[in-house]
CSV table of C-alpha atoms and ligand atoms in Angstrom, one decimal:
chain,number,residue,atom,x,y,z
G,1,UNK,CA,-88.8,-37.9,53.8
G,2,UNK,CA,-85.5,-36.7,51.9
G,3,UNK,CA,-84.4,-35.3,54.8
G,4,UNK,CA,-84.7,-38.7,56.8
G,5,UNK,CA,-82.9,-40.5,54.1
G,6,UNK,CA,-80.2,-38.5,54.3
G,7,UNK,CA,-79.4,-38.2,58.0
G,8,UNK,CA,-80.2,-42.3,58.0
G,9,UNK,CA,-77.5,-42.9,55.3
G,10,UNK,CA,-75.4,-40.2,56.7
G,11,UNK,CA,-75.1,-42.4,59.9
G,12,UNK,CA,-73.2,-45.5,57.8
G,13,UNK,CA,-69.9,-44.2,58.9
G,14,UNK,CA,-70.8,-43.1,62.5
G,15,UNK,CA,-72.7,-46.9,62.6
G,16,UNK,CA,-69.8,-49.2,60.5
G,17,UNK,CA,-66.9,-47.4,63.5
G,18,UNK,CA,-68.6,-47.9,66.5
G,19,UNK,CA,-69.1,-51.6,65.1
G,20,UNK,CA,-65.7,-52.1,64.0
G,21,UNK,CA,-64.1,-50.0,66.8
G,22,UNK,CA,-66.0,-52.3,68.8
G,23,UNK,CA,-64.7,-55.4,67.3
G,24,UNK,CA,-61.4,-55.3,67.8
G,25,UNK,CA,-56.1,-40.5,32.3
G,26,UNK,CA,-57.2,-43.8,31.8
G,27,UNK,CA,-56.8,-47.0,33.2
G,28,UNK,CA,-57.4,-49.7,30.5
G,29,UNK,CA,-59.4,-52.3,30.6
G,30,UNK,CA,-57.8,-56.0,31.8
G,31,UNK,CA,-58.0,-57.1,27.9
G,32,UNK,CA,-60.9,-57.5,25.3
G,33,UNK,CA,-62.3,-60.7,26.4
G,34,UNK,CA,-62.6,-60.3,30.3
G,35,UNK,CA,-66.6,-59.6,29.6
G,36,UNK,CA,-66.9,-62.7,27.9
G,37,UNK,CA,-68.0,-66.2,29.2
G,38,UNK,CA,-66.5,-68.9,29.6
G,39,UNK,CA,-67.2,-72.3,28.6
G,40,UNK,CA,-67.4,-73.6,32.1
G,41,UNK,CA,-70.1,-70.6,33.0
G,42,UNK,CA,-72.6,-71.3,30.3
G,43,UNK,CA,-72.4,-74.9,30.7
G,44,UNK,CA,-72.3,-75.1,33.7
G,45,UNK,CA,-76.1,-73.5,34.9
G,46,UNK,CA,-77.9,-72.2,32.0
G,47,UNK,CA,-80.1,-70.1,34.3
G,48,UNK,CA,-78.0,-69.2,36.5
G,49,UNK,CA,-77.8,-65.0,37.0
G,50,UNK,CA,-74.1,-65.7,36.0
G,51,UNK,CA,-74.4,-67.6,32.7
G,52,UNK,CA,-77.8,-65.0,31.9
G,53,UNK,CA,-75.8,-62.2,32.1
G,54,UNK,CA,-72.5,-63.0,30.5
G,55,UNK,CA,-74.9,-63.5,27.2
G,56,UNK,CA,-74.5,-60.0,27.7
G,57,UNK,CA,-71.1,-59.4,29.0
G,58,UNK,CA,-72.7,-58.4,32.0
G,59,UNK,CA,-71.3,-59.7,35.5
G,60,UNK,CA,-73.2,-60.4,38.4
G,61,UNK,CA,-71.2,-60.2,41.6
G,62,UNK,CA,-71.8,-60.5,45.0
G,63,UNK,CA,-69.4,-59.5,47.8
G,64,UNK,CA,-68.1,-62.2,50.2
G,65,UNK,CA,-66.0,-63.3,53.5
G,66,UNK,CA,-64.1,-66.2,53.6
G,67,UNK,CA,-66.2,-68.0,56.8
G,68,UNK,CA,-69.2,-68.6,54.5
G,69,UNK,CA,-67.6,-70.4,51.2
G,70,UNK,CA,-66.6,-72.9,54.2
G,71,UNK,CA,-70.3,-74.0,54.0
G,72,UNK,CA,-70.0,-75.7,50.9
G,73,UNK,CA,-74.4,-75.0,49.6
G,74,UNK,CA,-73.0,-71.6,50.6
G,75,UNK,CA,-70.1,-72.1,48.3
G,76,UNK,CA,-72.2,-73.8,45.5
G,77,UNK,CA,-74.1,-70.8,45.2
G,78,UNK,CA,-71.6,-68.5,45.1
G,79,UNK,CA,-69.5,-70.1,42.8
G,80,UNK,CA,-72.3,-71.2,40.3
G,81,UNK,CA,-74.3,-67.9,40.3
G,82,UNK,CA,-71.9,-65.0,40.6
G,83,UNK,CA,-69.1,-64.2,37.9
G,84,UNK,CA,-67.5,-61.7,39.6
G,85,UNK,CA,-66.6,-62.0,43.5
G,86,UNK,CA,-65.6,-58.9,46.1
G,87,UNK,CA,-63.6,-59.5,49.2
G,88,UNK,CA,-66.5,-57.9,51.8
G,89,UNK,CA,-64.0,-57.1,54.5
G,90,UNK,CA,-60.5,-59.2,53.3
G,91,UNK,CA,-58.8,-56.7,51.2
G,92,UNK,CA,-59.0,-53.6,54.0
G,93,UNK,CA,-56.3,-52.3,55.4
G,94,UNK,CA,-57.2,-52.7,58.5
G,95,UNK,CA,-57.5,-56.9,57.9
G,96,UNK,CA,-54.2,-56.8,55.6
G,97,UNK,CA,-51.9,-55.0,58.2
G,98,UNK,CA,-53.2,-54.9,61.7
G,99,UNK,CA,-49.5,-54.6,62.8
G,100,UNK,CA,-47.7,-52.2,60.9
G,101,UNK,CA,-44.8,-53.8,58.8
G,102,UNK,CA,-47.2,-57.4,59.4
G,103,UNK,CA,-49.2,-58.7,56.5
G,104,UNK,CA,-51.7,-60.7,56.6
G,105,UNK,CA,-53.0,-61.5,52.9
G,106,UNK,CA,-54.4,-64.9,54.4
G,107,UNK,CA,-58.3,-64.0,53.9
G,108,UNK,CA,-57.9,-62.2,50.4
G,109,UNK,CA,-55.6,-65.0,49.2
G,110,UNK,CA,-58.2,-67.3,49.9
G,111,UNK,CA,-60.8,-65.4,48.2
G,112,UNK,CA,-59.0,-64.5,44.6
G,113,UNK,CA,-58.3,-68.4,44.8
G,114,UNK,CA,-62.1,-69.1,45.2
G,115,UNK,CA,-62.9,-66.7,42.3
G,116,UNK,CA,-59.7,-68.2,40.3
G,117,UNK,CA,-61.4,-72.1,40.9
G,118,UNK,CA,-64.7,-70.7,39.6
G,119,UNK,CA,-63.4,-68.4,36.9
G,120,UNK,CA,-64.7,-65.5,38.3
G,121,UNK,CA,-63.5,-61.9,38.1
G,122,UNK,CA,-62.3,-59.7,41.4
G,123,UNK,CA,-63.6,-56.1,42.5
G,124,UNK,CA,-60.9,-55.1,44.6
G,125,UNK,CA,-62.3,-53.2,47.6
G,126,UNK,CA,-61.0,-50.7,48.9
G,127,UNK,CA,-57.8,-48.9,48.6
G,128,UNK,CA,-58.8,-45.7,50.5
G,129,UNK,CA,-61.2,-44.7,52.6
G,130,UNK,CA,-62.1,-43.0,56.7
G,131,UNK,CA,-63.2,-46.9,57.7
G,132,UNK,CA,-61.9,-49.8,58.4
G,133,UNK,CA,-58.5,-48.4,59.1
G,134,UNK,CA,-55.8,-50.4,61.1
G,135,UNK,CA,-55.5,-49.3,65.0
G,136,UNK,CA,-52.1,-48.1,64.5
G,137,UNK,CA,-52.6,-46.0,61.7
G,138,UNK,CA,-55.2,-43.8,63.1
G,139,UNK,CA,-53.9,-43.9,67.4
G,140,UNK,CA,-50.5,-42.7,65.1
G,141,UNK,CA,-51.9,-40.0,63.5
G,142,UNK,CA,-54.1,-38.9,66.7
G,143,UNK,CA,-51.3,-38.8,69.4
G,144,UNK,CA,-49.1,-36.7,66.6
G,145,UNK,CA,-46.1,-39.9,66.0
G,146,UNK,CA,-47.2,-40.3,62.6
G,147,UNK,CA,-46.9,-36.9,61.0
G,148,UNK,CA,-48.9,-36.0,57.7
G,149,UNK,CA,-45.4,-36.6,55.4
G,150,UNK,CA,-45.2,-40.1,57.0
G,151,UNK,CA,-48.9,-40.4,56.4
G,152,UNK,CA,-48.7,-40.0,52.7
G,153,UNK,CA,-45.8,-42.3,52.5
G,154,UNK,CA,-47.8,-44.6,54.5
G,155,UNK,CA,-50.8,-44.6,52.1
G,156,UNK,CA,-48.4,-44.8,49.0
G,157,UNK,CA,-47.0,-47.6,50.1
G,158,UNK,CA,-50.3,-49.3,51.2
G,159,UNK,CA,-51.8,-49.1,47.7
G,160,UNK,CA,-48.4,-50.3,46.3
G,161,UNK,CA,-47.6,-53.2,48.1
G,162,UNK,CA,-51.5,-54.1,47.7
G,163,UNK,CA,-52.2,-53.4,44.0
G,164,UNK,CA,-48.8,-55.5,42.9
G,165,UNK,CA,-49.2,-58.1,45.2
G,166,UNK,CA,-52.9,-58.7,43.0
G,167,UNK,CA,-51.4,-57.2,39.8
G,168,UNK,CA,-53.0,-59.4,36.9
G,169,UNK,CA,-55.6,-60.7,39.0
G,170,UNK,CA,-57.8,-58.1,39.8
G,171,UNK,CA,-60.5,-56.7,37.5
G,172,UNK,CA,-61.7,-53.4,39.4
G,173,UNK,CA,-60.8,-51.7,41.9
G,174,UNK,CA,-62.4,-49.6,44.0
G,175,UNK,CA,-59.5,-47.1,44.8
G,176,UNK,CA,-61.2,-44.3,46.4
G,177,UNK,CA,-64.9,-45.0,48.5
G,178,UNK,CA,-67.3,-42.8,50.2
G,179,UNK,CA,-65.6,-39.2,50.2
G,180,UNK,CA,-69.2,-37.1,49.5
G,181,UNK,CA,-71.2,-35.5,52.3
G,182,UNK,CA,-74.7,-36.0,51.8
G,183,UNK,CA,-75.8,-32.9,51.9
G,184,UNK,CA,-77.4,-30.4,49.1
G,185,UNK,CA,-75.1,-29.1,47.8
G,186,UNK,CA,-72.6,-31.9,48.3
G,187,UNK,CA,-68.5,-31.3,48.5
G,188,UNK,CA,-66.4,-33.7,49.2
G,189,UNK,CA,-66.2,-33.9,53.0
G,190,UNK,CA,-63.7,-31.9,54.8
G,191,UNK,CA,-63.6,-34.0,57.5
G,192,UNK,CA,-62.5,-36.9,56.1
G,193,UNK,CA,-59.9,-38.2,57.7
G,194,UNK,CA,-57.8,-38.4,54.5
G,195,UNK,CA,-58.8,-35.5,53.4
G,196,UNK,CA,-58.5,-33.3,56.5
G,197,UNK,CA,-54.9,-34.7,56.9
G,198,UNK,CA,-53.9,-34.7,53.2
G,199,UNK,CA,-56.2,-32.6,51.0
G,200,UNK,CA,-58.8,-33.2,48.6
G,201,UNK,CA,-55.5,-33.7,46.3
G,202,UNK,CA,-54.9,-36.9,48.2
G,203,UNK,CA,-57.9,-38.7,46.4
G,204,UNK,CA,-56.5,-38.6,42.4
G,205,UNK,CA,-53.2,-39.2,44.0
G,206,UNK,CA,-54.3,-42.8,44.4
G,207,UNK,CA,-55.4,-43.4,41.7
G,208,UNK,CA,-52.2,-42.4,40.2
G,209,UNK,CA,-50.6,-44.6,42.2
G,210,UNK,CA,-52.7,-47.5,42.1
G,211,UNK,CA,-52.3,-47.1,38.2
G,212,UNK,CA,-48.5,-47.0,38.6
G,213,UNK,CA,-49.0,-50.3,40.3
G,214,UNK,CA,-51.3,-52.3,37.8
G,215,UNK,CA,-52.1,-50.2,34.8
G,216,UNK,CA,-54.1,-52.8,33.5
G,217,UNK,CA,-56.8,-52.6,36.1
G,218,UNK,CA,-60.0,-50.8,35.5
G,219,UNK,CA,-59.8,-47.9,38.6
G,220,UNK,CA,-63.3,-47.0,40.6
G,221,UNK,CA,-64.5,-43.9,42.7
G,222,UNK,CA,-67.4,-45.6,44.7
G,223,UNK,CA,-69.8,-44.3,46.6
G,224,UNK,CA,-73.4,-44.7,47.8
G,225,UNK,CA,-76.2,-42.5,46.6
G,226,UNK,CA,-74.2,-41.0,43.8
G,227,UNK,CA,-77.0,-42.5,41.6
G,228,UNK,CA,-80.2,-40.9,41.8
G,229,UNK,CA,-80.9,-42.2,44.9
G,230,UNK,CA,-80.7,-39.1,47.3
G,231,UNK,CA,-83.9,-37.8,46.3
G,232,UNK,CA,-82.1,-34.2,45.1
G,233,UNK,CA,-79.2,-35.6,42.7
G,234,UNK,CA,-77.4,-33.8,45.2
G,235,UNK,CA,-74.2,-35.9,45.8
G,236,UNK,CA,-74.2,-37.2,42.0
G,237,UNK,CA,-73.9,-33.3,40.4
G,238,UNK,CA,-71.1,-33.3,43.0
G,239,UNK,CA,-69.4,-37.1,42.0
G,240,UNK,CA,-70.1,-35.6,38.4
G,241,UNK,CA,-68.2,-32.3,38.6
G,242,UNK,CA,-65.3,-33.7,40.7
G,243,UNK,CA,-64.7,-36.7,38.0
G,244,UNK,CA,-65.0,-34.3,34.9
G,245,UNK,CA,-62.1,-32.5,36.7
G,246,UNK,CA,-60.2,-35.5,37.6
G,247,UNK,CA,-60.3,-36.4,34.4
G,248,UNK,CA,-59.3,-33.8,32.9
G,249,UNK,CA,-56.4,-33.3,34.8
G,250,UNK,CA,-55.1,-36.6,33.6
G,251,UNK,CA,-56.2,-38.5,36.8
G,252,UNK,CA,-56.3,-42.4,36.0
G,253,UNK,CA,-60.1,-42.8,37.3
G,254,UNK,CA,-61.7,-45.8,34.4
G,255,UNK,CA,-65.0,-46.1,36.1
G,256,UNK,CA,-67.7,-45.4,38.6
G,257,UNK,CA,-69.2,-47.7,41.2
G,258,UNK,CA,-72.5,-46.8,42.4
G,259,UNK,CA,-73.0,-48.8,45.8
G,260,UNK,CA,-77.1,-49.3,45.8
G,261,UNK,CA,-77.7,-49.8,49.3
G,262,UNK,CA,-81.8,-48.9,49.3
G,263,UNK,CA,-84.4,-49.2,52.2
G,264,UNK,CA,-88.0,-49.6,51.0
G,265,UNK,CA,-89.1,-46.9,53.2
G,266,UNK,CA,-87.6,-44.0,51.2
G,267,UNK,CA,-88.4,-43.4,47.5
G,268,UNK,CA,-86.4,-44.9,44.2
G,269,UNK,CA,-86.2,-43.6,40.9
G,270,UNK,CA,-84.9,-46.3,38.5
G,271,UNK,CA,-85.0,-43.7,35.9
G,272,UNK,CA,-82.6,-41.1,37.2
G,273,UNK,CA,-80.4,-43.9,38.3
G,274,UNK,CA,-80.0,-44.6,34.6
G,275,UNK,CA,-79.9,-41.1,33.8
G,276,UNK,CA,-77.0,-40.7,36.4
G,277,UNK,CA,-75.2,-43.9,35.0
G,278,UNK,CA,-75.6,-42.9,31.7
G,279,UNK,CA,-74.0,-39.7,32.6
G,280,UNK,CA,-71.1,-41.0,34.2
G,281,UNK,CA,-70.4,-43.0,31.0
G,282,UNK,CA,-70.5,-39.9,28.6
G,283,UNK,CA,-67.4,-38.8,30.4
G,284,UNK,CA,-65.9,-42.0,29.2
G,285,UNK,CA,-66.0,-44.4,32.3
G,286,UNK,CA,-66.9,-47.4,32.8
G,287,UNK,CA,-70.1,-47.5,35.4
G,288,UNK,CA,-70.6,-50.5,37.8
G,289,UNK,CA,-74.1,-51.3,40.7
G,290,UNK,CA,-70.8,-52.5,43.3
G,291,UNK,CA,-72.8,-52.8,46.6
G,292,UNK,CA,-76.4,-53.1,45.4
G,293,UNK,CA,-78.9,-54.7,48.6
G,294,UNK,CA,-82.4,-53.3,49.7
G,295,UNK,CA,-83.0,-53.2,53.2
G,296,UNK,CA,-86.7,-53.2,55.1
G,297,UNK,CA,-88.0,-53.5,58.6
G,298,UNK,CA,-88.5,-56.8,59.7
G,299,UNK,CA,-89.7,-58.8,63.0
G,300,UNK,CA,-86.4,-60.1,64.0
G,301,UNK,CA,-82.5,-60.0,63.1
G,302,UNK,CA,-83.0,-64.0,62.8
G,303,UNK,CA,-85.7,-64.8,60.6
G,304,UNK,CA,-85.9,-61.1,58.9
G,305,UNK,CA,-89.7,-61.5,57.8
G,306,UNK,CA,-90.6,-57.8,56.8
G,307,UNK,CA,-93.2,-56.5,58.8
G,308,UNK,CA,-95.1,-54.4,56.3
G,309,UNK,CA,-96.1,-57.0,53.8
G,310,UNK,CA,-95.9,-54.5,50.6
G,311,UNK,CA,-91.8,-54.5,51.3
G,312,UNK,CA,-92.1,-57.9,50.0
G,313,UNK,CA,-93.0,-56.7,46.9
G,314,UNK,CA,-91.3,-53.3,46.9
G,315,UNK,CA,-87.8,-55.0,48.1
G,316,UNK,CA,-87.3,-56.9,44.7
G,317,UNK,CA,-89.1,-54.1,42.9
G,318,UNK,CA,-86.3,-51.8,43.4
G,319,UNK,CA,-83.7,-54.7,43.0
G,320,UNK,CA,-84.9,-55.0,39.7
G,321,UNK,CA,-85.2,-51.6,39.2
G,322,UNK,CA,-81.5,-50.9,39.8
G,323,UNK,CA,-80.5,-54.2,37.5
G,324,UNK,CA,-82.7,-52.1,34.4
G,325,UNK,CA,-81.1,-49.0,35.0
G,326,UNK,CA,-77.9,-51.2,34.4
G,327,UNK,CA,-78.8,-53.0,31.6
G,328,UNK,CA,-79.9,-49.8,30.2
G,329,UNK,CA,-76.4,-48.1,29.9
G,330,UNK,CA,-74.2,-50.3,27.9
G,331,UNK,CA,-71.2,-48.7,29.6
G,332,UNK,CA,-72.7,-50.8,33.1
G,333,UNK,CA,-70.1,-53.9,33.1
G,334,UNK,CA,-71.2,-55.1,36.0
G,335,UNK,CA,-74.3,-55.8,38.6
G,336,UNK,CA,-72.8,-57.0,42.7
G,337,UNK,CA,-74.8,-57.6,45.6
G,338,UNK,CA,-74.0,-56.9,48.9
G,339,UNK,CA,-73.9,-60.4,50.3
G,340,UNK,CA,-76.6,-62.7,48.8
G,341,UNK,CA,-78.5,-64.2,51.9
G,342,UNK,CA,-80.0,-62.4,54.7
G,343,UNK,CA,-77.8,-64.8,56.8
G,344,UNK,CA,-75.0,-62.6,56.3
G,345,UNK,CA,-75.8,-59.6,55.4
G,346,UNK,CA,-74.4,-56.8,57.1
G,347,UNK,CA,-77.8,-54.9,57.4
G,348,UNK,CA,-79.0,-56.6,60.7
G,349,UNK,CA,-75.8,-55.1,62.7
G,350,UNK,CA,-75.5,-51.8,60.7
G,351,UNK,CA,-79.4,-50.8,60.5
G,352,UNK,CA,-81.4,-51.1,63.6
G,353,UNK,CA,-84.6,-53.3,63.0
G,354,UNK,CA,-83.7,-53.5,59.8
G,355,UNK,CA,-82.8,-56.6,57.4
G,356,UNK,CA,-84.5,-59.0,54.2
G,357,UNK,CA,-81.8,-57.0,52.0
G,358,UNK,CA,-80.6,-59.5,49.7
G,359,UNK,CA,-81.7,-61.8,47.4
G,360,UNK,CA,-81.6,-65.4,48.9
G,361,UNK,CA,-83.5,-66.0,52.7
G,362,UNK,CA,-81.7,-66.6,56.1
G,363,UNK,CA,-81.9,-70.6,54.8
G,364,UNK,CA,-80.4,-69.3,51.2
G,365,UNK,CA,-83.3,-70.0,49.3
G,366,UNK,CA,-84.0,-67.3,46.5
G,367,UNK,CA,-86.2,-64.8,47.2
G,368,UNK,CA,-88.8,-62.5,44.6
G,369,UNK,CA,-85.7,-60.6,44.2
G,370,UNK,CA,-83.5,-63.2,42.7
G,371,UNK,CA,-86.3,-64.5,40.3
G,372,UNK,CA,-86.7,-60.5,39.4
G,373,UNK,CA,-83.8,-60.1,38.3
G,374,UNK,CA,-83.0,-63.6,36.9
G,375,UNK,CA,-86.1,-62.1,34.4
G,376,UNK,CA,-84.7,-59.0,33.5
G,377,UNK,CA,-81.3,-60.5,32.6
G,378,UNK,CA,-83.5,-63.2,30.8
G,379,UNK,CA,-85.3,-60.5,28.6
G,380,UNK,CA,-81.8,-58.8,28.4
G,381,UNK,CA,-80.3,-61.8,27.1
G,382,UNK,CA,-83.0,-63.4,25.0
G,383,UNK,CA,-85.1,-60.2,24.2
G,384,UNK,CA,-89.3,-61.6,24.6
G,385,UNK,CA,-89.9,-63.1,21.4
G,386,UNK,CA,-92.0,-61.6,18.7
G,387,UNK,CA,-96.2,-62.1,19.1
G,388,UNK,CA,-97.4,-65.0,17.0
G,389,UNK,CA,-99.2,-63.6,13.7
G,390,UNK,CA,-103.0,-63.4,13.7
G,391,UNK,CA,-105.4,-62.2,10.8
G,392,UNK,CA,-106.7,-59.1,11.7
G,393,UNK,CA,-110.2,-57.7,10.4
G,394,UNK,CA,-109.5,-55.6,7.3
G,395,UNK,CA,-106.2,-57.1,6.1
D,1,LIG,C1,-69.2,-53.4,55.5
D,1,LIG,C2,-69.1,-54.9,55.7
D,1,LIG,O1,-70.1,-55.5,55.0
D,1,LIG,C3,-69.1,-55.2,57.2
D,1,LIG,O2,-68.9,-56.5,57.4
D,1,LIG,C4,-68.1,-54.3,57.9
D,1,LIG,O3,-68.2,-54.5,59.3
D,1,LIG,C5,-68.3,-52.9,57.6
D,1,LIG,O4,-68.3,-52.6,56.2
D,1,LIG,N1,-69.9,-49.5,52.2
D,1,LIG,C6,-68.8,-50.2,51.8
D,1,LIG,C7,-68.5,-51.5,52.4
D,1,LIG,O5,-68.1,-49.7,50.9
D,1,LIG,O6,-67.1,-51.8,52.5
D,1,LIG,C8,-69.2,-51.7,53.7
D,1,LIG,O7,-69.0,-53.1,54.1
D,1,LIG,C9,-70.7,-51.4,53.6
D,1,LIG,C10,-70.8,-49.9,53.2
């Protein structure tokens, strides 16, 4: 069963390349008040996940791609739900330089203007990692014309030009994503394509320079699985140990994203998510739920009905177990989802058979999951309130 989870998960990267290859210290905090609400988001829906959770200067986020907030009940939801917004695909390298030397910010500008309209935060995603890489970079450093000096320059310059062109505006950043095997006992993966060309050394490196470049930004590692969900703790010990010694060398990591992509048919602890979360934290960081979705098998990619009735119930079960394990660790700033309707999630085309991972339906209506975890942040926010008094015998 562990054994299956692992190869599965271990087949993201493999999956996300063919499809896209196919397809063409301490960082400090953004200021005291970026937790709080806003007028607007209290006002505005006063049930809304958004408005729930910033009674507790919790943010709910989802991730997003600029086609869909064209569809304006697409748009209403996003804006009047979500207090936090990440660019899905827009802020990659390989969407803001598919020529080398030409930019194209067009998708992410649109996006940090949607969150700015709607006064939401911006998780920056991501500075550096093996996918989603622009053709030129990796044909350069396969035929040998770009050599692993220019490389380094390359990347340097890639996080620059990126981090100041959002400096102010962004509130984390996922710097560094996915650079664990998933094995037991985990290591950071030698064949990486970063880190085969540069050296683990190359992964603090960006965060000092994405520090350099907006010290005001809170600075994520992020990765999936580094939360209790591998069954073994395997890749967390390893996320643990390599972030005690990041830190300790001074490297400008601020917090810890956890991406929460579960599948019903493979075990959950909520508990040693919290316990991994929590532990995270005691190093000082921050700890963030940046990718959170739960996949299941379902008839088709279209209308994604599960086909084992119980993932009805155990899809919004572990939603909501991943939202307690964040409410439980005050150090959890903020709960995203991975897309919030099964329209466009990403599960259909990445997991074969696969799908029903978010929390609104292919015709975005909300699903058990939303009204699970529009409960818990309820019961966060307003606590259940005390039992009525009643005369009991003897008193
Ligand atoms: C996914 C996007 O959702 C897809 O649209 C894209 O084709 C591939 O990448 N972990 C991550 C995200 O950190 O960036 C990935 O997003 C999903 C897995």
């Amino acid at each position: 069963m562990r054994l299956r989870r692992l190869l599965l998960t271990g087949a993201i990267g493999a999956a996300a390349l063919v499809a896209i290859g196919g397809a063409a210290g301490a960082a400090q905090n953004s200021g005291a008040t970026a937790n709080q609400p806003t007028a607007a988001q209290n006002s505005a829906s006063p049930g809304s996940l958004r408005s729930l959770a910033a009674q507790i200067g919790l943010r709910v986020g989802s991730a997003i791609i600029p086609q869909d907030i064209e569809t304006p009940s697409y748009a209403a939801i996003a804006a009047s739900q979500f207090s936090v917004v990440t660019p899905g695909n827009a802020m990659k390298w390989q969407v803001v330089e598919p020529t080398q030397g030409t930019f194209d910010w067009s998708q992410a500008d649109q996006l940090v203007a949607f969150a700015q309209a709607n006064h939401q935060l911006i998780r920056g995603h991501t500075l550096l990692w093996h996918n989603q890489l622009p053709d030129w970079l990796t044909t350069g450093v396969a035929n040998g014309t770009i050599s692993n000096a220019q490389l380094t320059n390359l990347l340097h310059q890639h996080i620059t030009t990126e981090v100041s062109r959002y400096k102010g505006k962004i509130w984390q950043w996922d710097v560094a994503n996915e650079f664990f095997t998933d094995t037991n006992p985990s290591t950071i993966n030698p064949a990486d394509f970063w880190v085969s060309h540069l050296g683990a050394g190359i992964i603090g490196q960006a965060f000092i320079w994405a520090h350099q470049a907006d010290p005001h930004a809170l600075l994520c590692y992020n990765d999936y699985n580094i939360a209790g969900e591998d069954g073994s703790n395997a890749k967390s010990d390893a996320a643990y140990a390599w972030l005690k010694q990041e830190l300790a060398a001074g490297i400008p990591i601020s917090c810890v994203g956890d991406q929460g992509h579960l599948d019903t048919q493979f075990g959950f602890s909520g508990q040693r998510m919290q316990q991994d979360l929590a532990r995270y934290a005691s190093l000082g960081l921050k700890v963030a739920i940046t990718e959170a979705d739960v996949r299941t098998f379902v008839n088709n990619a279209t209308d994604q009905v599960p086909t084992d009735n119980l993932a009805t119930f155990a899809q919004p079960e572990e939603f909501s177990q991943m939202m307690k394990a964040c409410l439980a660790v005050r150090q959890c700033i903020s709960f995203t989802v991975w897309g919030f309707t099964d329209a466009d999630s990403w599960v259909p085309g990445f997991f074969t058979g696969e799908g029903y991972a978010t929390i609104y339906d292919v015709k975005q209506q909300p699903k058990l999951a939303y009204t699970e975890l529009q409960s818990d942040l309820q019961l966060a926010a307003q606590g259940a309130p005390f039992r009525t008094p009643t005369p009991v015998p003897g008193s």
